[in-house]
Structures are given as structure tokens and as C-alpha cells.
XYZ file of C-alpha atoms in Angstrom:
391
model
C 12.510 -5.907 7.382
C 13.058 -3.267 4.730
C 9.132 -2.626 4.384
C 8.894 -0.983 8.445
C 12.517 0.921 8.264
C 12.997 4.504 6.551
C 16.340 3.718 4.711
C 17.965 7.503 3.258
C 18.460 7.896 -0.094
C 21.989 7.106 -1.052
C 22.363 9.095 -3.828
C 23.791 11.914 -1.750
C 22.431 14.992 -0.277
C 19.261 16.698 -2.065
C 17.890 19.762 -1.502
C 14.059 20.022 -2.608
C 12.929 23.860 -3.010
C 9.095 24.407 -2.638
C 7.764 26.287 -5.757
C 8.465 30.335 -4.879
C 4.921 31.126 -5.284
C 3.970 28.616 -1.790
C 6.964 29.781 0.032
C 6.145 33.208 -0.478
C 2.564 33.046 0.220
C 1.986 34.011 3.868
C 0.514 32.140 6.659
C -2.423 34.129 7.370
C -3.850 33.915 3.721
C -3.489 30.003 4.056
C -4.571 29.795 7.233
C -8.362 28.041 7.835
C -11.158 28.757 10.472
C -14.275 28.862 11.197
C -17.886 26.821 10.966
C -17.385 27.251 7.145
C -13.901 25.297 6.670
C -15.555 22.745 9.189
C -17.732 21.819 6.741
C -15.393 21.779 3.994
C -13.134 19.594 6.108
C -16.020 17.323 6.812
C -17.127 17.078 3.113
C -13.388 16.236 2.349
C -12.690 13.410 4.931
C -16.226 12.242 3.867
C -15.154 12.074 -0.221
C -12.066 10.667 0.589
C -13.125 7.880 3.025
C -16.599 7.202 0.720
C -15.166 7.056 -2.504
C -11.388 6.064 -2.322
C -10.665 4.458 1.111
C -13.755 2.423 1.491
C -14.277 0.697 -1.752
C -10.529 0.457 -2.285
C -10.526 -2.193 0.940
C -13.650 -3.729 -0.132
C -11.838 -4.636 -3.556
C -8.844 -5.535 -1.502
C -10.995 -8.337 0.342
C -12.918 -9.443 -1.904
C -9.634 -9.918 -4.302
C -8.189 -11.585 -1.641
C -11.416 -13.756 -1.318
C -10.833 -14.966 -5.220
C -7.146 -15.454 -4.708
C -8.278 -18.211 -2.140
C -10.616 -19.594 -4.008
C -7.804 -20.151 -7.155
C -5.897 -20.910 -4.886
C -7.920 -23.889 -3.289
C -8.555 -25.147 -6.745
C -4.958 -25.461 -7.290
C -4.356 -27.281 -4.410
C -7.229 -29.823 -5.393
C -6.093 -30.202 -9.147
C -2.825 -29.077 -10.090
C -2.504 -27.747 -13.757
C -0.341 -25.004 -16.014
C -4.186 -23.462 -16.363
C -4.605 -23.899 -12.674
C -1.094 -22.342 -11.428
C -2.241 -19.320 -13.968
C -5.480 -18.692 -12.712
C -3.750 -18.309 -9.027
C -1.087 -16.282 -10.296
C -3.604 -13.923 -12.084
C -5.771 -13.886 -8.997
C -2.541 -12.887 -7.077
C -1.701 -10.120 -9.413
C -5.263 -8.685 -8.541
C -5.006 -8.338 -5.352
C -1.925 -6.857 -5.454
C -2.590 -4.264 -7.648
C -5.247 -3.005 -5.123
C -3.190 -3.665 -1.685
C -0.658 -1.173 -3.585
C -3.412 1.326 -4.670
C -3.982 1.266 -0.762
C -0.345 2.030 0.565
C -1.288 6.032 0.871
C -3.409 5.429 3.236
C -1.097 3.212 5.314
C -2.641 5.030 8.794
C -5.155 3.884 11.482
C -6.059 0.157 11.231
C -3.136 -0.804 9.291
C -0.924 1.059 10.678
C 1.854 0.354 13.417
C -0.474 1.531 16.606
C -3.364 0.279 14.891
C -2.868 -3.735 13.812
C 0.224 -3.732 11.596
C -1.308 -4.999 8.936
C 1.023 -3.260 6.608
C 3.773 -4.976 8.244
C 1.950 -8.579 8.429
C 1.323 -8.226 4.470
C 4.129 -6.304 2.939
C 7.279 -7.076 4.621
C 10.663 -8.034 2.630
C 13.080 -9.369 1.921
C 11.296 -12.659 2.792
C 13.398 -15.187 5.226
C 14.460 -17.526 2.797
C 16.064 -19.833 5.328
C 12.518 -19.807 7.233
C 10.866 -20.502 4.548
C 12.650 -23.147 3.747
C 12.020 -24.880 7.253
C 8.467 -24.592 7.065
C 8.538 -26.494 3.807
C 10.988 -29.035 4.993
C 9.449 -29.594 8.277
C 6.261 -27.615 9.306
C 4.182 -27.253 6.054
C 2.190 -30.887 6.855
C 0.333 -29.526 10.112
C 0.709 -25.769 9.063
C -2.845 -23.969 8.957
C -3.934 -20.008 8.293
C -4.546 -20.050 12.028
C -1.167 -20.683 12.956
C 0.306 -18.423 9.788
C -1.317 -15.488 11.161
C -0.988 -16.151 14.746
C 2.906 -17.230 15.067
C 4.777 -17.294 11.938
C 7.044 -14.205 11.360
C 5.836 -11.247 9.088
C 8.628 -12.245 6.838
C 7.250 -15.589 5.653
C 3.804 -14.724 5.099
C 1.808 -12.337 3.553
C 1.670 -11.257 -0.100
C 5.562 -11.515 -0.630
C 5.326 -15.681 0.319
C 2.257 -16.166 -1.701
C 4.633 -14.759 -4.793
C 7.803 -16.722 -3.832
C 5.233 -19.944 -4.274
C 3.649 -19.015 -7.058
C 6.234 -17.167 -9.462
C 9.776 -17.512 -10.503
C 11.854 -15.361 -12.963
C 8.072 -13.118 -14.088
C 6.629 -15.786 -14.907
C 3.938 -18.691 -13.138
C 5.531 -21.589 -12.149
C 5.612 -24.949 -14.210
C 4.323 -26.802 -10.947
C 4.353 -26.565 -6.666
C 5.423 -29.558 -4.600
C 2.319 -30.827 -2.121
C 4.100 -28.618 0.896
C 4.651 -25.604 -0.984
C 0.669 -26.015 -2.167
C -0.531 -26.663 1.906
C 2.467 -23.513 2.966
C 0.742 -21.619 -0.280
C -2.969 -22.489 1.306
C -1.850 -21.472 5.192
C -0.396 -18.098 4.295
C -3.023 -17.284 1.795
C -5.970 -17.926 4.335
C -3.591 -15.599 6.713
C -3.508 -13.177 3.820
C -7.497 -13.264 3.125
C -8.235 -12.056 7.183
C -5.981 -9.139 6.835
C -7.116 -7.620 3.902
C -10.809 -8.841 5.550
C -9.401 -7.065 8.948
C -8.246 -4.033 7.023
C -11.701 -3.472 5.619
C -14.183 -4.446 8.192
C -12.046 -2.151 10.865
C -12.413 1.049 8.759
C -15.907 0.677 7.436
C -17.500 -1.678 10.393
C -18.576 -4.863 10.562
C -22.125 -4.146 10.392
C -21.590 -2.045 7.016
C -19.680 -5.031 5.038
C -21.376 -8.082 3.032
C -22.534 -11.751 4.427
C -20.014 -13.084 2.616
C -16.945 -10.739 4.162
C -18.947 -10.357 7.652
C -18.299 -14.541 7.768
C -14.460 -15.009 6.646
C -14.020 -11.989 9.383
C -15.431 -14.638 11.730
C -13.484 -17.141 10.719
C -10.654 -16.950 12.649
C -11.216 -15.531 16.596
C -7.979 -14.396 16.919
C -8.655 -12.021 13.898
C -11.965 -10.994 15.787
C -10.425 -10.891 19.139
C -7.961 -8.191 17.721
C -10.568 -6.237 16.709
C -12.303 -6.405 20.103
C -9.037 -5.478 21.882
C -8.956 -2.495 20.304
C -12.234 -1.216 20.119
C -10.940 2.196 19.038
C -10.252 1.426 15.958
C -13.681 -0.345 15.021
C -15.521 1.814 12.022
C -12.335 3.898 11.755
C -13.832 6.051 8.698
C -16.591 7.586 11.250
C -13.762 8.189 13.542
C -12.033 10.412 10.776
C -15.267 11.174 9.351
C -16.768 12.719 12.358
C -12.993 14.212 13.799
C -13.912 11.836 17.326
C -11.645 9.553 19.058
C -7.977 9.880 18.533
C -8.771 13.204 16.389
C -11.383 14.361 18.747
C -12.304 18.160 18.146
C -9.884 18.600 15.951
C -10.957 18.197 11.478
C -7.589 19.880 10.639
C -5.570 17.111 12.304
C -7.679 14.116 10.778
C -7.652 15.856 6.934
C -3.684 16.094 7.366
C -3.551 12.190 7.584
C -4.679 12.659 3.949
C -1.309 14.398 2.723
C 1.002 13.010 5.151
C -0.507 9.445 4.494
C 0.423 10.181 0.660
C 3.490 12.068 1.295
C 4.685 9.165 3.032
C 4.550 6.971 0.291
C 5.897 8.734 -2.087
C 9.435 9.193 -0.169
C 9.007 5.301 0.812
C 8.813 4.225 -3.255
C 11.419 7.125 -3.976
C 13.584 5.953 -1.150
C 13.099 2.431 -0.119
C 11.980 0.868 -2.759
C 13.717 2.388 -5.256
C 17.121 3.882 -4.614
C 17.822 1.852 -2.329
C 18.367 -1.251 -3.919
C 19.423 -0.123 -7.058
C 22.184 1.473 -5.136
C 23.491 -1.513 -3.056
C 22.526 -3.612 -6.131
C 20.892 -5.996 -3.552
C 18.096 -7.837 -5.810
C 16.664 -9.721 -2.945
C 16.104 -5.931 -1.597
C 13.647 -5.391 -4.781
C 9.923 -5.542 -3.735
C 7.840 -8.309 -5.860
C 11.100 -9.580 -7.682
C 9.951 -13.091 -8.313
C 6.732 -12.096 -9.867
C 8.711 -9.243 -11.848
C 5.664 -7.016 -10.727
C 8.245 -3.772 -8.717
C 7.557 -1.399 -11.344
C 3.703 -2.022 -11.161
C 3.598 -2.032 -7.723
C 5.220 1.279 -7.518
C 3.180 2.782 -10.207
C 0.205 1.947 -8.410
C 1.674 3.600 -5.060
C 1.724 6.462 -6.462
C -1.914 6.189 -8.540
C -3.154 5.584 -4.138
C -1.796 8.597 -3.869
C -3.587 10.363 -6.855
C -6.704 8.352 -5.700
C -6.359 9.797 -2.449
C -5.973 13.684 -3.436
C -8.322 13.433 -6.081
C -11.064 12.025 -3.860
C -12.322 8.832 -5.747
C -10.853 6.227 -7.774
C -8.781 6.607 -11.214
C -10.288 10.135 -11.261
C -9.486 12.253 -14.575
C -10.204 15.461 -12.534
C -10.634 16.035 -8.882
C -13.863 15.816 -7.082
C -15.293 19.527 -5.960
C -15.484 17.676 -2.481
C -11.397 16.579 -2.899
C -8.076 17.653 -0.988
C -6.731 18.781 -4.298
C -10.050 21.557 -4.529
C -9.290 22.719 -1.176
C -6.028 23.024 -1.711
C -6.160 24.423 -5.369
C -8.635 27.309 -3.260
C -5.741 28.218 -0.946
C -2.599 28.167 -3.418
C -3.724 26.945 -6.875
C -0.209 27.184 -7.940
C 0.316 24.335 -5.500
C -2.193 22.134 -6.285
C -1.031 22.422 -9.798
C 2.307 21.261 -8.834
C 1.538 18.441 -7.231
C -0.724 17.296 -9.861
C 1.742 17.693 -12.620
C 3.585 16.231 -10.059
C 1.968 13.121 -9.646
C 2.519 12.447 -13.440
C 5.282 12.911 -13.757
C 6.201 10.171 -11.125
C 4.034 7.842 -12.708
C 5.809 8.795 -16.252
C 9.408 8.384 -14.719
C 8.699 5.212 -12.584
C 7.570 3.700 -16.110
C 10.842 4.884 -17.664
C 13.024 2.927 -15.357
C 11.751 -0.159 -17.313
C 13.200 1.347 -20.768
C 14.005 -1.785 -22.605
C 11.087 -3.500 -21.527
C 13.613 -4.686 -18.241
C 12.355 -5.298 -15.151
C 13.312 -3.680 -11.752
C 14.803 -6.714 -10.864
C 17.060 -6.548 -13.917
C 17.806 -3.055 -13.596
C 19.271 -3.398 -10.162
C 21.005 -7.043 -11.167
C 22.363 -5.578 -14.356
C 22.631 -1.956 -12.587
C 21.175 -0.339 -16.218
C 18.943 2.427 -16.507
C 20.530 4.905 -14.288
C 18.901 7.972 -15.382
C 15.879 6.651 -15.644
C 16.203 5.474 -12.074
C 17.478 8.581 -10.986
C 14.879 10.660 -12.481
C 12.343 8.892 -10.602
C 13.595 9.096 -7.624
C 14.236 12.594 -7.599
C 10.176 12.919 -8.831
C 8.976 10.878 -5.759
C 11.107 13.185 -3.857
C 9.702 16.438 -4.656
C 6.039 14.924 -4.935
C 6.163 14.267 -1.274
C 7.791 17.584 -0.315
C 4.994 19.237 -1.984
C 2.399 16.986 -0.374
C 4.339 17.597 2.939
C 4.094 20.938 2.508
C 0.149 20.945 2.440
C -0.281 20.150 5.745
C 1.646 23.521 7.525
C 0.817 25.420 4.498
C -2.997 24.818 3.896
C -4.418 22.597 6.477
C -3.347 24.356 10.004
């Protein structure tokens, strides 16, 4: 399961050197105290959780919620219009479960509910998928997808093995692969739902979300079981709970979270199948989406610095402001930075190819070299914020 493992680049050894003006600034001129940085800290966890966290799950659901419902009406009518419409839908909600992969912590995280792994893992299980087709897809339901079935045969990378082939919507689904298609998107729908109502609360989310959240009591159960995690953003918000007393620790999730991400598209989903040439290792092959997908990891990571979404500049309230008031140099560096991954992760398509074409026809090396080495140095610099800036 590629999507939970940290694979090392296997280019060979790098060595990423901070820009001289952090390392030589000294620790006591960084450092933060006092009721006056609480504030700040508050005002920044509040920005970033109001304005990028928080509507970027609400999107997520209620995507998901339109993906079911194109879904559904391919299932009841099959057409070329009606297999678009569902592949379209997909494509939405994709684009914002990958503008949400910087803030990969809490909730949908590993000791929160996995979500990230229940949505996002690959390769898929080809041979698994291929049994519930042949044998299970008749009684299958979203209640038993997201209850029993592996995280490799669900989530969004199943929903695009049924849908696309080759970049492009299908011509047409057999009636299993429509039910499997229905079952794993229902699954899909209550994590994105879970992912959203955890952080923000149920009580602060819409009739419409509030009841597919209660859909499913296994979903809610979850939830219940671990009541800690129920309105997450006040949690970080407020520095209680798992950060209790302590702003500094809850504002680093904000740079680790997008540090993170950027060594995980640099990394894992970038190197390292281009260097075993392993195209079933290629995130969102089928629907030709990789480079997309990994553009928009690294615009959840811009989102999340820049406090807001598709921000030109940063909010006054942001990480990047604080940051740019400690060591402007820095914060310059990781803005120039950030677009310059976004520039070189476009590049590797030179040709108009695919990712999955690059790696098949192992082209583009540069290109794919150059962007790895970006997403490298992006999240040393965002690494760097935490022990630099933050504490």
C-alpha cells in the first residue's frame, strides 16, 4: 500500500542546504513568547482552520455528495452522456480530496480514523477486485464496502478503475461493475462526510450532510468511539485536548502537515515510480489525472500557508505573515518555492504526455528530475519552520 509507506528517493543521496540567511539567523531572534505571540498563534490556527481547512472538507463532501448522485443516475440509465457526467463528477471531487492532502493530520490521519488510508490507497488489488465483480458485487452494499472490504479496493482509486480507462470515460460498465461502482462510492461519500463533520462538528454542518453522516451507524459509531476527535478545528483552534496548553505545538501541524506532502509527491509519487518504471505504482493512472493530482498537492499546501483558498497573497492572519515577520528571507523562499514546484510538476508532462506515459515510456527525465528535487527543498524549507520560527 504505497499511499501509507515513506518509500526514499532513488535517485541517490541529496543534500538540501537551508538558504544561509535562516541558518545563520540565531535562535533567540526566532524564538516566540509571550501573551502577544499567543494571540498571533490563535489568529493563525483560526485563519487557517476558517478559511482553508473548513470549507476545503465541506467542498470535499458535498463533491462527493454529487458524485453519488451521477453516479446513481448511471446506474439507473446507462449512457456515453451518463458515464461522462460521473466521470466529471469524479474529477471534482478529486481535485478537492488532493487540495486537502496537507492537512493529512487529526481526523484523517492514522491515530485519528485513517481516512487517508481508506480513500487514497494504491496500487489497487486487481485480483480483489476482480473477485468482487465475479462473485460478491450482487449482494455488495456501501455498508459492507466501508465496513470489511480492504482499503485497496475502495475508495477514490476503485471508483476510477470503474469509471476510466486509458484518460478517457469508459464506452460502457457491466451491471456488477455499476452495483461494485455504487457500494464503494456510497463508502466514499461517508468518508469525505466523516472527514468534515469530525473537524468542524456535527452541529456546525448542513441538513443535508448532518443526514448522509447518519446514514451509516458504523460511520457514527466511529465518531462516538473517539470522542476526541469530534469538532477537531476547536481542538486546534483553542490549543485543548491532544495540544492542550501548548499553541506552538498545534501551529507546527501547519508546516509539518505541508512539509509532509511535499516529500510524499516528491518521493512517492513521483520518483518512485518513474524510477522502477512500475506504472501500476502511478497514482490516478487510469483516469490519466497524476499530474493534476500532484499539482493540486502542492496548491493544499499553498492554501494552507497562505491561509485561505487559491490566495494571490497571504492573509495578514497566515503562517506565511508570521513567518515572513521572523525571517522574511524564508518566507520568500518557500513561496518562490511553492511555484516553482507547481511550474516543474507541470513540466514533467512536456509533450502533452501523461505521468503514466512518462514512467511507461521512461521520457521526460529532466523534467522529472527537476521536480523532484523542487518538492524536496520545498519541504526542507517548510520543515525548517517549525525549529526555526515556531518553538
Amino acid at each position: 500500500m504505497i499511499k501509507k509507506h515513506v518509500i526514499k528517493w532513488l535517485f541517490g543521496a541529496m543534500v538540501i542546504t537551508l538558504p544561509a540567511t535562516f541558518a545563520a539567523c540565531e535562535k533567540d531572534n526566532n524564538a516566540v513568547s509571550g501573551a502577544g505571540v499567543d494571540d498571533q498563534y490563535k489568529a493563525i490556527l483560526n485563519e487557517y482552520v476558517e478559511s482553508t481547512v473548513a470549507p476545503t472538507y465541506k467542498s470535499l463532501a458535498e463533491a462527493a455528495l454529487e458524485m453519488r448522485t451521477a453516479n446513481a443516475a448511471l446506474k439507473n440509465g446507462q449512457s456515453q452522456a451518463a458515464i461522462e457526467a460521473a466521470a466529471g463528477a469524479w474529477m471534482k471531487a478529486r481535485v478537492f480530496w488532493e487540495k486537502s492532502e496537507a492537512f493529512l493530520f487529526g481526523p484523517v490521519g492514522p491515530d485519528g480514523f485513517d481516512i487517508d488510508g481508506h480513500i487514497d490507497s494504491w496500487p489497487l488489488e486487481k485480483s480483489e477486485i476482480d473477485q468482487v465483480l465475479a462473485t460478491d458485487a450482487a449482494g455488495l452494499t456501501g455498508e459492507i464496502a466501508w465496513g470489511t472490504l480492504d482499503a485497496e479496493v475502495i475508495g477514490f482509486h476503485v471508483t476510477e478503475y470503474l469509471l476510466f480507462r486509458d484518460g478517457k470515460a469508459r464506452a460502457s460498465l457491466t451491471d456488477a461493475e455499476l452495483k461494485y461502482l455504487t457500494a464503494a462510492t456510497d463508502a466514499l461519500v461517508w468518508d469525505c462526510v466523516l472527514a468534515y463533520v469530525a473537524w468542524v462538528g456535527e452541529e456546525n454542518v448542513s441538513a443535508e450532510i448532518g443526514s448522509v453522516f447518519r446514514e451509516n451507524p458504523e460511520v457514527v459509531a466511529a465518531l462516538s468511539n473517539k470522542s476526541s476527535f469530534k469538532n477537531f478545528a476547536s481542538m486546534l483552534k483553542n490549543a485543548t485536548g491532544n495540544y492542550e496548553g501548548h499553541l506552538p505545538a498545534a501551529v507546527s501541524e501547519i508546516s509539518n502537515g505541508a512539509a509532509d506532502i511535499a516529500g510524499e509527491v516528491g518521493e512517492t509519487k513521483i520518483a518512485e515510480p518513474f524510477a522502477s518504471g512500475a506504472v501500476e505504482n502511478v497514482e490516478s493512472w487510469y483516469s490519466w489525472h497524476s499530474l493534476d493530482d500532484y499539482g493540486n498537492n502542492i496548491i493544499s499546501i499553498k492554501n494552507a500557508y497562505y491561509g485561505g483558498i487559491d490566495r494571490i497573497t497571504p492573509h495578514s492572519n497566515s503562517l506565511s505573515a508570521f513567518v515572513a515577520s521572523k525571517n522574511a528571507k524564508l518566507d520568500e523562499d518557500i513561496k518562490n518555492k511553492i511555484e516553482d514546484c507547481l511550474t516543474k510538476i507541470a513540466a514533467i508532462g512536456n509533450g502533452g504526455k501523461s505521468f503514466y506515459e512518462v514512467v511507461r515510456d521512461h521520457s521526460n527525465e529532466a523534467e522529472v528530475d527537476a521536480a523532484v528535487d523542487a518538492c524536496a527543498e520545498l519541504e526542507a524549507l517548510l520543515a525548517s519552520v517549525e525549529t526555526g520560527i515556531i518553538l
